Tab-separated table of C-alpha atoms in Angstrom:
chain	number	residue	atom	x	y	z
O	28	MET	CA	-3.168	24.743	-6.161
O	29	GLN	CA	-2.893	25.604	-2.661
O	30	LEU	CA	-1.208	23.909	0.241
O	31	THR	CA	-1.589	24.026	4.064
O	32	SER	CA	0.920	23.627	6.732
O	33	GLN	CA	-2.113	21.475	8.194
O	34	LYS	CA	-2.748	19.161	5.054
O	35	ILE	CA	1.233	19.053	5.038
O	36	THR	CA	1.570	16.997	8.315
O	37	GLN	CA	-1.795	15.412	7.910
O	38	LEU	CA	-0.940	13.695	4.334
O	39	LEU	CA	3.210	13.446	5.064
O	40	ASN	CA	1.685	11.604	8.118
O	41	GLN	CA	-0.997	9.347	6.436
O	42	HIS	CA	1.583	7.795	4.646
O	43	GLN	CA	3.767	7.305	6.881
O	44	LEU	CA	6.353	9.544	6.697
O	45	LEU	CA	6.805	11.972	8.827
O	46	LYS	CA	9.162	12.196	11.274
O	47	ASP	CA	8.816	15.145	12.475
O	48	ALA	CA	6.780	18.401	11.915
O	49	PRO	CA	7.770	22.809	12.680
O	50	GLN	CA	5.450	23.796	15.485
O	51	GLY	CA	3.835	26.320	15.801
O	52	ASN	CA	3.595	27.204	11.982
O	53	ASN	CA	0.299	28.472	9.975
O	54	LEU	CA	2.383	29.054	6.447
O	55	LEU	CA	-0.641	28.412	3.364
O	56	PHE	CA	2.489	27.786	-0.011
O	57	GLU	CA	0.877	28.918	-3.891
O	58	PHE	CA	4.123	26.602	-4.607
O	59	LEU	CA	5.235	23.223	-4.846
O	60	HIS	CA	9.127	22.286	-6.289
O	61	TYR	CA	12.471	20.509	-6.514
O	62	ASP	CA	14.329	21.736	-8.646
O	63	SER	CA	15.695	24.801	-6.916
O	64	ARG	CA	16.034	26.615	-10.147
O	65	GLN	CA	11.650	26.464	-10.665
O	66	VAL	CA	11.077	28.106	-7.208
O	67	ARG	CA	8.666	31.285	-7.039
O	68	PRO	CA	6.748	33.127	-4.105
O	69	ASP	CA	5.515	30.553	-1.403
O	70	THR	CA	7.250	27.861	-1.931
O	71	LEU	CA	7.428	24.182	-0.236
O	72	PHE	CA	10.345	22.931	-1.081
O	73	VAL	CA	10.955	18.921	-1.817
O	74	VAL	CA	14.968	17.950	-1.210
O	75	LYS	CA	15.711	15.141	-3.412
O	76	GLY	CA	19.440	13.426	-3.344
O	77	ALA	CA	22.529	15.421	-2.258
O	78	PHE	CA	20.733	18.238	-1.776
O	79	LYS	CA	23.148	20.592	0.401
O	80	ALA	CA	21.600	23.898	1.887
O	81	GLU	CA	23.898	25.691	-0.105
O	82	TYR	CA	21.979	25.359	-3.690
O	83	LEU	CA	19.320	27.610	-1.823
O	84	GLN	CA	21.474	30.180	-1.439
O	85	GLY	CA	19.895	33.450	-3.285
O	86	ILE	CA	17.077	31.359	-4.017
O	87	ALA	CA	14.242	33.406	-2.738
O	88	GLY	CA	11.043	32.766	-2.233
O	89	VAL	CA	11.381	28.824	-0.479
O	90	ARG	CA	9.343	29.290	2.756
O	91	ALA	CA	9.590	25.621	4.145
O	92	LEU	CA	11.944	22.391	4.000
O	93	VAL	CA	10.462	18.757	3.524
O	94	THR	CA	14.086	16.843	3.316
O	95	GLU	CA	15.442	13.164	4.709
O	96	LYS	CA	17.989	14.507	7.058
O	97	PRO	CA	17.410	18.363	8.123
O	98	LEU	CA	20.135	21.201	6.525
O	99	GLU	CA	21.465	24.154	8.227
O	100	TRP	CA	19.004	26.273	6.673
O	101	ASP	CA	16.567	29.445	8.826
O	102	GLY	CA	13.615	28.059	8.557
O	103	PRO	CA	10.753	25.007	9.212
O	104	GLN	CA	11.338	21.813	8.191
O	105	TRP	CA	9.548	18.420	7.558
O	106	ILE	CA	11.302	15.221	8.325
O	107	VAL	CA	10.793	12.682	6.148
O	108	THR	CA	11.442	9.203	5.323
O	109	ASP	CA	11.443	9.182	2.335
O	110	SER	CA	11.564	11.997	-0.192
O	111	GLN	CA	10.631	10.617	-3.428
O	112	LYS	CA	7.185	9.075	-1.542
O	113	ALA	CA	6.370	12.466	-0.151
O	114	LEU	CA	6.848	14.134	-3.125
O	115	ALA	CA	4.825	12.049	-5.025
O	116	VAL	CA	1.505	12.644	-2.027
O	117	LEU	CA	2.278	16.001	-1.902
O	118	SER	CA	1.976	16.089	-5.561
O	119	MET	CA	-0.993	14.807	-5.587
O	120	ALA	CA	-2.482	16.447	-3.235
O	121	TYR	CA	-1.639	20.092	-5.144
O	122	PHE	CA	-2.821	18.967	-8.257
O	123	ASP	CA	-6.067	17.512	-6.834
O	124	TYR	CA	-5.535	13.982	-7.892
O	125	PRO	CA	-6.158	14.543	-11.006
O	126	GLN	CA	-5.578	10.564	-11.077
O	127	LYS	CA	-9.475	10.822	-9.954
O	128	GLN	CA	-10.697	12.619	-12.981
O	129	LEU	CA	-9.227	10.037	-15.162
O	130	TRP	CA	-9.844	5.963	-16.696
O	131	ILE	CA	-6.033	5.378	-16.650
O	132	GLY	CA	-4.376	2.237	-17.979
O	133	ALA	CA	-0.456	1.140	-17.873
O	134	PHE	CA	1.557	-0.854	-19.687
O	135	THR	CA	4.564	-2.280	-18.463
O	136	GLY	CA	7.698	-4.739	-19.839
O	137	THR	CA	10.991	-5.041	-20.867
O	138	LYS	CA	9.630	-4.054	-24.611
O	139	GLY	CA	6.694	-3.484	-26.504
O	140	LYS	CA	5.430	-0.665	-24.032
O	141	THR	CA	5.576	2.084	-26.132
O	142	THR	CA	4.111	0.810	-28.833
O	143	ALA	CA	1.371	-1.256	-27.610
O	144	ALA	CA	0.562	2.619	-25.772
O	145	TYR	CA	0.208	3.682	-29.100
O	146	PHE	CA	-2.621	1.239	-29.922
O	147	ALA	CA	-4.294	1.627	-26.744
O	148	TYR	CA	-4.717	4.680	-27.828
O	149	TYR	CA	-5.522	5.534	-30.856
O	150	MET	CA	-8.095	2.708	-30.359
O	151	LEU	CA	-9.443	5.225	-27.139
O	152	LYS	CA	-9.605	8.022	-29.081
O	153	ALA	CA	-11.615	6.840	-31.823
O	154	ALA	CA	-13.581	6.072	-28.279
O	155	THR	CA	-13.651	8.969	-26.358
O	156	GLY	CA	-14.146	11.279	-29.360
O	157	ASN	CA	-10.528	12.608	-29.041
O	158	LYS	CA	-10.372	12.705	-24.962
O	159	THR	CA	-7.173	10.303	-24.431
O	160	ALA	CA	-4.023	11.472	-23.320
O	161	LEU	CA	-0.838	9.525	-23.942
O	162	PHE	CA	2.736	9.868	-21.369
O	163	SER	CA	4.539	7.577	-22.807
O	164	THR	CA	8.591	7.340	-24.220
O	165	VAL	CA	7.909	9.569	-26.731
O	166	ASP	CA	5.335	11.827	-26.410
O	167	ARG	CA	3.138	13.152	-23.780
O	168	ILE	CA	-0.162	14.245	-24.744
O	169	THR	CA	-2.576	16.041	-22.710
O	170	GLY	CA	-4.642	17.524	-25.633
O	171	PRO	CA	-6.491	17.376	-28.988
O	172	THR	CA	-4.056	21.127	-29.792
O	173	ALA	CA	-0.552	20.491	-31.525
O	174	GLN	CA	0.412	22.443	-28.500
O	175	ASP	CA	-0.772	19.638	-26.126
O	176	ARG	CA	2.346	17.764	-27.616
O	177	HIS	CA	5.486	17.476	-25.865
O	178	LYS	CA	9.016	15.409	-26.220
O	179	SER	CA	8.978	13.167	-23.250
O	180	ASP	CA	12.099	12.644	-21.517
O	181	LEU	CA	11.659	10.076	-19.647
O	182	THR	CA	9.425	6.875	-19.724
O	183	THR	CA	7.989	7.799	-16.663
O	184	PRO	CA	9.200	11.024	-15.242
O	185	GLU	CA	8.923	12.366	-11.743
O	186	SER	CA	6.537	12.067	-9.704
O	187	TYR	CA	5.368	15.479	-9.695
O	188	GLU	CA	5.404	16.583	-13.644
O	189	LEU	CA	3.588	13.305	-13.692
O	190	PHE	CA	0.655	14.623	-11.624
O	191	LYS	CA	1.577	18.162	-13.234
O	192	ASP	CA	0.760	16.313	-16.885
O	193	MET	CA	-2.898	14.807	-15.862
O	194	ARG	CA	-4.145	17.854	-14.434
O	195	ARG	CA	-3.503	19.529	-17.629
O	196	ALA	CA	-5.237	16.745	-19.399
O	197	VAL	CA	-8.018	16.665	-17.060
O	198	ASP	CA	-8.473	20.609	-17.588
O	199	ASN	CA	-8.094	19.893	-21.744
O	200	GLY	CA	-11.018	17.771	-20.751
O	201	MET	CA	-8.911	14.738	-21.536
O	202	THR	CA	-11.178	11.583	-19.654
O	203	HIS	CA	-8.918	8.648	-20.325
O	204	LEU	CA	-5.448	8.405	-20.294
O	205	VAL	CA	-2.734	5.627	-21.815
O	206	MET	CA	0.705	5.493	-20.243
O	207	GLU	CA	4.342	3.228	-19.988
O	208	VAL	CA	5.211	2.377	-16.380
O	209	SER	CA	8.769	1.502	-16.456
O	210	SER	CA	10.675	-0.366	-13.611
O	211	GLN	CA	12.604	2.508	-12.428
O	212	ALA	CA	9.189	4.059	-11.601
O	213	TYR	CA	8.723	1.653	-9.025
O	214	LEU	CA	12.408	1.355	-8.336
O	215	ARG	CA	12.520	5.590	-7.350
O	216	ASN	CA	8.834	6.167	-6.127
O	217	ARG	CA	7.788	8.043	-9.356
O	218	VAL	CA	4.028	6.334	-9.412
O	219	TYR	CA	3.905	6.221	-5.617
O	220	GLY	CA	0.094	6.378	-4.630
O	221	LEU	CA	-0.738	5.677	-8.443
O	222	ASP	CA	-3.919	3.244	-9.395
O	223	TYR	CA	-5.000	2.266	-12.747
O	224	GLN	CA	-8.093	0.286	-14.020
O	225	VAL	CA	-6.191	-1.702	-15.884
O	226	GLY	CA	-2.445	-2.541	-16.047
O	227	ALA	CA	-0.818	-4.840	-18.651
O	228	PHE	CA	2.667	-6.985	-18.644
O	229	LEU	CA	3.616	-7.447	-21.909
O	230	ASN	CA	7.012	-9.245	-21.491
O	231	ILE	CA	9.891	-9.266	-19.163
O	232	SER	CA	13.532	-10.633	-20.374
O	233	PRO	CA	17.323	-9.092	-18.571
O	234	ASP	CA	17.712	-5.075	-19.452
O	235	HIS	CA	18.633	-1.781	-16.986
O	236	ILE	CA	20.921	-4.119	-14.359
O	237	GLY	CA	23.506	-2.016	-13.917
O	238	PRO	CA	24.919	0.314	-11.557
O	239	ASN	CA	22.884	3.277	-11.258
O	240	GLU	CA	19.891	0.500	-11.878
O	241	HIS	CA	18.615	-3.029	-10.819
O	242	PRO	CA	21.393	-4.978	-9.507
O	243	THR	CA	20.167	-7.867	-10.333
O	244	PHE	CA	17.470	-9.565	-12.744
O	245	GLU	CA	15.535	-10.502	-10.295
O	246	ASP	CA	15.309	-7.186	-8.629
O	247	TYR	CA	13.944	-5.631	-12.144
O	248	LEU	CA	11.299	-8.398	-12.515
O	249	ALA	CA	10.360	-7.602	-8.769
O	250	HIS	CA	9.628	-3.996	-9.246
O	251	LYS	CA	7.768	-4.558	-13.269
O	252	LEU	CA	5.296	-7.477	-10.980
O	253	MET	CA	4.257	-4.186	-8.971
O	254	LEU	CA	1.975	-3.101	-11.729
O	255	PHE	CA	-0.145	-5.680	-10.705
O	256	ASP	CA	0.031	-4.082	-6.891
O	257	HIS	CA	-1.607	-1.225	-8.113
O	258	SER	CA	-3.928	-2.122	-10.816
O	259	LYS	CA	-7.852	-3.633	-10.781
O	260	GLN	CA	-7.965	-5.337	-13.210
O	261	VAL	CA	-4.879	-6.319	-15.378
O	262	ILE	CA	-4.216	-8.536	-18.359
O	263	VAL	CA	-0.574	-10.396	-18.943
O	264	ASN	CA	0.820	-12.285	-22.110
O	265	ALA	CA	0.940	-15.614	-21.881
O	266	GLU	CA	3.600	-16.109	-23.880
O	267	SER	CA	6.113	-14.667	-21.848
O	268	ASP	CA	9.010	-15.723	-19.646
O	269	HIS	CA	9.088	-16.208	-16.448
O	270	LEU	CA	5.142	-17.046	-16.714
O	271	GLU	CA	4.429	-18.823	-13.568
O	272	GLN	CA	6.471	-16.189	-11.721
O	273	ILE	CA	4.382	-13.859	-13.292
O	274	MET	CA	0.957	-15.696	-13.378
O	275	LYS	CA	1.233	-16.112	-9.081
O	276	ARG	CA	1.893	-12.291	-7.961
O	277	ALA	CA	-0.956	-11.647	-10.422
O	278	GLN	CA	-3.463	-13.824	-9.482
O	279	GLU	CA	-2.425	-12.429	-5.079
O	280	ASN	CA	-4.787	-10.268	-5.500
O	281	HIS	CA	-7.191	-10.241	-9.183
O	282	ASP	CA	-9.581	-13.477	-9.606
O	283	HIS	CA	-9.317	-12.890	-13.419
O	284	VAL	CA	-5.856	-12.602	-15.172
O	285	TYR	CA	-6.835	-11.353	-18.496
O	286	THR	CA	-3.898	-13.700	-21.106
O	287	TYR	CA	-3.217	-13.517	-24.595
O	288	GLY	CA	-1.103	-15.690	-26.825
O	289	ALA	CA	-1.072	-19.473	-27.175
O	290	GLY	CA	-2.019	-20.946	-23.877
O	291	GLY	CA	-3.803	-18.196	-22.873
O	292	GLU	CA	-7.187	-16.982	-23.430
O	293	PHE	CA	-7.601	-14.825	-26.089
O	294	THR	CA	-5.873	-15.778	-29.248
O	295	TYR	CA	-5.723	-14.896	-32.506
O	296	LEU	CA	-4.324	-15.701	-36.285
O	297	SER	CA	-2.092	-13.983	-38.063
O	298	HIS	CA	-2.839	-13.637	-41.768
O	299	GLU	CA	0.306	-11.484	-43.244
O	300	SER	CA	3.616	-9.693	-42.293
O	301	ALA	CA	4.432	-6.807	-44.069
O	302	ILE	CA	7.067	-4.089	-45.020
O	303	HIS	CA	4.116	-1.594	-43.891
O	304	GLU	CA	1.431	-3.553	-42.417
O	305	SER	CA	0.439	-6.546	-40.721
O	306	ARG	CA	-3.524	-8.297	-40.721
O	307	PHE	CA	-4.740	-10.769	-37.774
O	308	THR	CA	-8.041	-11.747	-37.036
O	309	VAL	CA	-8.726	-12.224	-33.259
O	310	ASN	CA	-10.928	-15.288	-32.241
O	311	ALA	CA	-14.047	-15.934	-30.540
O	312	CYS	CA	-13.599	-14.772	-26.371
O	313	SER	CA	-15.645	-13.302	-23.577
O	314	LEU	CA	-14.554	-9.911	-24.746
O	315	THR	CA	-17.024	-9.842	-28.000
O	316	GLU	CA	-15.841	-6.723	-29.100
O	317	MET	CA	-12.300	-7.760	-29.951
O	318	GLU	CA	-13.745	-10.867	-31.957
O	319	GLY	CA	-13.108	-9.838	-36.284
O	320	ASP	CA	-9.854	-8.452	-38.889
O	321	TYR	CA	-7.729	-5.965	-37.995
O	322	ARG	CA	-5.525	-4.168	-40.098
O	323	LEU	CA	-2.609	-3.050	-38.267
O	324	ASN	CA	-1.527	-0.404	-39.298
O	325	VAL	CA	2.695	-1.087	-38.573
O	326	PRO	CA	5.145	-3.604	-39.563
O	327	GLY	CA	6.384	-6.759	-38.306
O	328	ASP	CA	4.558	-9.833	-36.996
O	329	PHE	CA	5.599	-9.342	-33.231
O	330	ASN	CA	3.442	-6.231	-32.998
O	331	GLU	CA	0.489	-8.337	-33.543
O	332	SER	CA	1.304	-9.608	-29.929
O	333	ASN	CA	0.962	-5.922	-28.648
O	334	ALA	CA	-1.946	-5.357	-30.286
O	335	MET	CA	-3.436	-7.687	-28.616
O	336	ALA	CA	-2.751	-6.174	-25.234
O	337	ALA	CA	-3.807	-3.351	-26.518
O	338	LEU	CA	-7.408	-4.930	-27.794
O	339	ILE	CA	-7.912	-6.313	-24.470
O	340	MET	CA	-7.373	-2.603	-22.915
O	341	VAL	CA	-9.834	-0.810	-24.579
O	342	ALA	CA	-12.490	-3.534	-24.563
O	343	LEU	CA	-12.176	-3.374	-20.555
O	344	ALA	CA	-12.620	0.536	-20.970
O	345	GLY	CA	-16.065	-0.037	-22.840
O	346	ALA	CA	-14.750	0.263	-26.501
O	347	LYS	CA	-16.753	-1.153	-28.933
O	348	HIS	CA	-15.023	-2.964	-32.348
O	349	GLY	CA	-15.112	0.072	-34.773
O	350	ASP	CA	-13.035	1.670	-32.130
O	351	MET	CA	-10.721	-0.855	-32.487
O	352	VAL	CA	-10.288	-1.382	-36.107
O	353	GLN	CA	-10.603	2.429	-36.770
O	354	GLY	CA	-7.352	3.721	-34.127
O	355	LEU	CA	-5.306	-0.066	-35.208
O	356	ASP	CA	-5.326	1.185	-38.941
O	357	GLN	CA	-4.966	4.773	-38.234
O	358	VAL	CA	-1.733	4.307	-35.869
O	359	VAL	CA	1.652	6.155	-35.906
O	360	ILE	CA	4.288	5.559	-33.624
O	361	PRO	CA	6.723	7.836	-33.959
O	362	GLY	CA	10.360	5.937	-34.570
O	363	ARG	CA	9.129	2.781	-34.928
O	364	MET	CA	9.647	0.554	-37.763
O	365	LEU	CA	9.805	3.852	-40.441
O	366	SER	CA	10.872	2.062	-43.629
O	367	LEU	CA	12.587	4.505	-46.677
O	368	PRO	CA	13.146	2.644	-49.929
O	369	ILE	CA	16.551	4.198	-51.366
O	370	ALA	CA	16.882	3.508	-54.735
O	371	GLY	CA	20.380	0.708	-55.468
O	372	HIS	CA	20.017	0.750	-51.598
O	373	GLY	CA	17.813	-1.624	-50.863
O	374	VAL	CA	15.338	-0.508	-47.709
O	375	THR	CA	15.964	1.104	-44.509
O	376	PHE	CA	14.116	0.736	-41.478
O	377	VAL	CA	14.215	3.371	-38.376
O	378	ASP	CA	13.233	1.925	-35.338
O	379	TYR	CA	13.565	2.699	-31.297
O	380	ALA	CA	14.680	-0.458	-30.955
O	381	HIS	CA	16.816	-0.702	-27.717
O	382	ASN	CA	17.800	-3.718	-25.441
O	383	TYR	CA	18.226	-6.950	-26.974
O	384	ALA	CA	14.342	-8.624	-26.734
O	385	SER	CA	13.648	-5.506	-29.026
O	386	MET	CA	16.282	-5.778	-31.505
O	387	SER	CA	16.257	-9.920	-32.049
O	388	ALA	CA	12.647	-8.610	-32.503
O	389	LEU	CA	13.710	-6.569	-35.195
O	390	LEU	CA	16.258	-7.911	-36.857
O	391	SER	CA	14.627	-11.423	-37.181
O	392	PHE	CA	11.662	-9.256	-39.196
O	393	ALA	CA	13.907	-7.795	-41.358
O	394	GLN	CA	15.698	-11.423	-42.382
O	395	ASP	CA	12.711	-12.529	-42.685
O	396	GLN	CA	11.825	-10.197	-45.014
O	397	TYR	CA	15.284	-9.959	-46.924
O	398	PRO	CA	15.697	-13.020	-46.974
O	399	GLU	CA	18.166	-12.710	-49.968
O	400	GLY	CA	20.373	-10.051	-48.844
O	401	LYS	CA	22.547	-8.604	-45.734
O	402	VAL	CA	21.031	-7.460	-43.087
O	403	ILE	CA	23.435	-4.059	-41.969
O	404	VAL	CA	23.023	-2.604	-38.326
O	405	VAL	CA	23.886	0.619	-36.648
O	406	VAL	CA	23.389	0.837	-33.402
O	407	GLY	CA	25.469	2.380	-30.499
O	408	SER	CA	24.575	1.368	-26.612
O	409	PRO	CA	23.952	4.618	-24.123
O	410	GLY	CA	26.452	5.333	-21.359
O	411	ASN	CA	26.008	6.103	-17.546
O	412	LYS	CA	22.691	2.679	-17.685
O	413	GLY	CA	21.491	-0.754	-18.941
O	414	VAL	CA	25.165	-1.549	-18.946
O	415	SER	CA	23.374	-4.794	-19.544
O	416	ARG	CA	22.320	-4.224	-22.845
O	417	ARG	CA	26.133	-4.089	-24.667
O	418	ALA	CA	26.505	-7.411	-23.781
O	419	ASP	CA	22.724	-8.369	-25.446
O	420	PHE	CA	23.352	-6.438	-29.056
O	421	GLY	CA	26.771	-7.682	-29.669
O	422	LYS	CA	25.330	-11.599	-29.133
O	423	VAL	CA	21.401	-10.450	-30.985
O	424	ILE	CA	24.279	-8.694	-33.516
O	425	SER	CA	25.921	-12.208	-33.903
O	426	LYS	CA	23.022	-13.760	-34.133
O	427	LEU	CA	20.802	-11.828	-36.509
O	428	ALA	CA	23.370	-9.613	-38.428
O	429	ASP	CA	26.152	-9.295	-41.678
O	430	GLU	CA	27.598	-6.207	-40.910
O	431	VAL	CA	27.405	-4.056	-38.079
O	432	TYR	CA	28.440	0.854	-37.687
O	433	LEU	CA	29.263	0.552	-33.975
O	434	THR	CA	28.101	4.670	-33.383
O	435	ALA	CA	27.409	7.112	-30.287
O	436	ASP	CA	23.857	6.746	-28.523
O	437	ASP	CA	23.554	9.222	-25.137
O	438	PRO	CA	27.216	8.317	-24.465
O	439	GLN	CA	26.512	11.134	-21.558
O	440	TYR	CA	30.093	10.455	-18.922
O	441	GLU	CA	31.187	7.821	-21.275
O	442	ASP	CA	33.553	7.502	-24.034
O	443	PRO	CA	31.270	6.454	-26.871
O	444	GLN	CA	34.180	3.892	-29.073
O	445	ALA	CA	34.187	2.606	-25.121
O	446	ILE	CA	30.967	1.930	-25.496
O	447	ALA	CA	31.075	0.370	-28.989
O	448	GLN	CA	34.369	-1.685	-28.108
O	449	ALA	CA	32.590	-3.489	-25.298
O	450	ILE	CA	29.566	-4.246	-27.634
O	451	ALA	CA	32.367	-5.426	-29.600
O	452	GLN	CA	33.942	-8.370	-27.646
O	453	HIS	CA	30.601	-9.965	-27.488
O	454	ILE	CA	29.968	-10.642	-31.075
O	455	THR	CA	31.727	-13.899	-31.605
O	456	ASN	CA	30.232	-14.738	-35.349
O	457	PRO	CA	33.743	-14.155	-36.999
O	458	HIS	CA	31.857	-13.781	-40.187
O	459	VAL	CA	30.151	-10.034	-38.991
O	460	LYS	CA	31.839	-7.154	-40.454
O	461	ILE	CA	32.416	-3.872	-37.627
O	462	HIS	CA	32.672	-0.623	-37.985
O	463	TYR	CA	34.052	1.617	-35.702
O	464	GLN	CA	32.060	5.472	-36.641
O	465	MET	CA	31.464	7.797	-33.399
O	466	ASP	CA	29.994	10.293	-35.818
O	467	ARG	CA	26.193	9.009	-35.802
O	468	ILE	CA	25.310	10.738	-39.088
O	469	LYS	CA	28.172	8.969	-41.101
O	470	ALA	CA	27.475	6.278	-39.389
O	471	ILE	CA	23.952	6.086	-41.323
O	472	HIS	CA	25.373	7.402	-43.959
O	473	THR	CA	27.925	5.169	-45.102
O	474	ALA	CA	25.698	1.933	-43.635
O	475	ILE	CA	23.442	3.099	-46.203
O	476	ASP	CA	26.514	3.664	-49.320
O	477	GLU	CA	27.282	-0.101	-48.708
O	478	ALA	CA	23.667	-1.575	-48.632
O	479	GLY	CA	22.834	-3.095	-52.407
O	480	PRO	CA	19.832	-3.342	-53.071
O	481	GLU	CA	18.527	-6.865	-52.075
O	482	ASP	CA	20.012	-5.328	-48.887
O	483	ILE	CA	18.395	-3.822	-45.728
O	484	VAL	CA	19.616	-1.515	-43.082
O	485	VAL	CA	18.886	-0.926	-39.351
O	486	VAL	CA	19.451	1.974	-37.622
O	487	ALA	CA	18.307	1.358	-33.745
O	488	GLY	CA	17.851	3.253	-30.950
O	489	LYS	CA	17.311	6.494	-31.321
O	490	GLY	CA	14.077	6.782	-33.917
O	491	GLU	CA	12.677	10.552	-34.065
O	492	ASP	CA	15.258	12.018	-31.219
O	493	PRO	CA	16.491	14.889	-31.450
O	494	TYR	CA	19.283	15.256	-28.835
O	495	GLN	CA	22.102	13.030	-27.946
O	496	LYS	CA	22.543	12.984	-24.405
O	497	ILE	CA	26.320	13.908	-23.984
O	498	ASN	CA	28.417	15.433	-20.693
O	499	GLY	CA	24.646	15.504	-19.025
O	500	GLN	CA	23.366	18.000	-21.420
O	501	ASP	CA	21.408	18.039	-24.703
O	502	VAL	CA	22.748	17.680	-27.629
O	503	PRO	CA	20.530	18.930	-30.752
O	504	TYR	CA	20.320	16.161	-32.896
O	505	ILE	CA	18.459	15.609	-36.505
O	506	GLY	CA	17.195	12.153	-35.278
O	507	ASP	CA	18.016	9.000	-37.016
O	508	TYR	CA	14.783	8.338	-39.413
O	509	ALA	CA	15.567	12.754	-40.639
O	510	VAL	CA	18.980	11.988	-41.371
O	511	VAL	CA	17.624	8.865	-43.352
O	512	VAL	CA	15.319	10.915	-45.122
O	513	ALA	CA	18.046	13.109	-46.233
O	514	TYR	CA	20.524	11.106	-47.896
O	515	GLN	CA	16.606	9.352	-49.676
O	516	LYS	CA	15.962	12.806	-50.830
O	517	GLN	CA	19.616	13.503	-51.838
O	518	GLU	CA	20.220	9.822	-53.721
O	519	ALA	CA	16.706	10.848	-55.887
O	520	GLN	CA	18.705	14.565	-56.872
C-alpha cells in the first residue's frame, strides 16, 4: 500500500479538493495517517481540526502534509478545501479501494440500526458461508475468527479506519459487509465517496441535537437522508415519522423504493412476543424468498419491524429463505434485550437503549410483559453530546416508569450529577420515585434490591460496554450485563 505525490495531486483534483500542491516533488509514501501517535517512516500526514505545527516536533517520519491551512513546517504541503474529505479520498486509495470487492448494505435511523444490522449479518453469514463482515456500534467483525472481532468506538468510524477494516475484511475472504451509518458519519464526512448496494432507512425522531452535534432536527434529518444519495437500492419504513419528506428524497434517484410495515409494499403478521423471542409471518410479496414464518431470537414486537428491513436487504443480496430463517433464529446481539430472572426480584433487562424512541419501545414492552409489577429504570445520559436526550429520558420515564435510578453514563467532561438533575427536571409525573446514585454499579444493585417478584428492572444505556468515558479517558467498566450476572449469581448462592 503506497501513495505517490502524483497520485495524491490527481485524486485531490478529481474531487475538487485541491487548492495548492507542492511543486517538483516525486515522493513515494509508504504510510498514511491523521494521528501523530501513529506516524511511521515515509508518512503522508493529514491534518485535522485545530492541529498545530508544534504537535509534530520530535516526531520522525512525516514527509508531507495534507492540510486546510498552510503550517509553519519545513516540508511539502497539499492545501485542500476539506481535510475530512481528503482523508476519505486518500484512505480508500491507500487501501486499494476495498469497497469495490464487497457487497455493502447500510442501515440508518434513530433507533434499531444495530439490531437490524445484526439481523442482516446473521442471515448473510448463513447465505455466504460465513463470509460476511459487520461494522456496528457494538462490534467490528472483519473475518471468521475471534481475533477478527473488536469492540467499536464509534457507530461509523473515521474514514481511515473504515477503509482499513474493509481491506482487512477483503483480505480475510469476506464478500459481503453490513454496516451502520450514523448522521455524524455524513456530518463529519467519514463516509465521503462511499456507495452501498442497499441502504435502509429505519425511522427518525429527535436525537443527536446539541452544541457538538446537529444544531437542529432538520439538520439531523437532512444528514440521515444522505444515505439515499449513495445507495443503488433503498428501503424505507412506511410507518416512519416525516414519511412524505423521506419518500420524496428517496424517489429522487430511485424508480423503486422498497417499503415495509403498515401501508407499505411488504407486510407481516405478528403472532407473539414473549420475554425471550417473538414470532411473525411475512405475507406474500414480490421477493418470494422472504415469504413464510420466522422465529426471532430477540424479544419485543418492535424488533419485528427491524427484522423486516433486514429481510428485504438480504433478499436483495440474493439470500434464500432457509438462510433467513436460520439467521433470525440464531441471532445474538451483545447488550440488546438481555434478560435475567432474579429470584425474589423479578426480571432485569439490560439494553443499549439510549434515546427517546428506543427507551419508549423498551419500557412499553416491559409494561406489557409485567402489567402487575413496577417498572424500575436505571439510566444516565452521556456528557458533551446528545443534550436533547436528557429531556427525552425525563419525558419517557414520566410516561412509562414507576421508579428511576439516575446514574452516570459516559459523563466525559460534565458532572454526572448535573446531567442526572437535568433529566429529573423533565420527570413531571409526581408518582415516579427519583433516586440519584452516580456509582453505576451501586445504582444497579440498589434497583434490583428494591424490586419485588413481579417487578421489572430496566438497565439502559451501556449494555456490555467495557468502559465509561470520563474526562477524555476510557475508564474500565465491567458492563451492565456483567453487573447483573454477578448479582444474580450472588443471590443464587
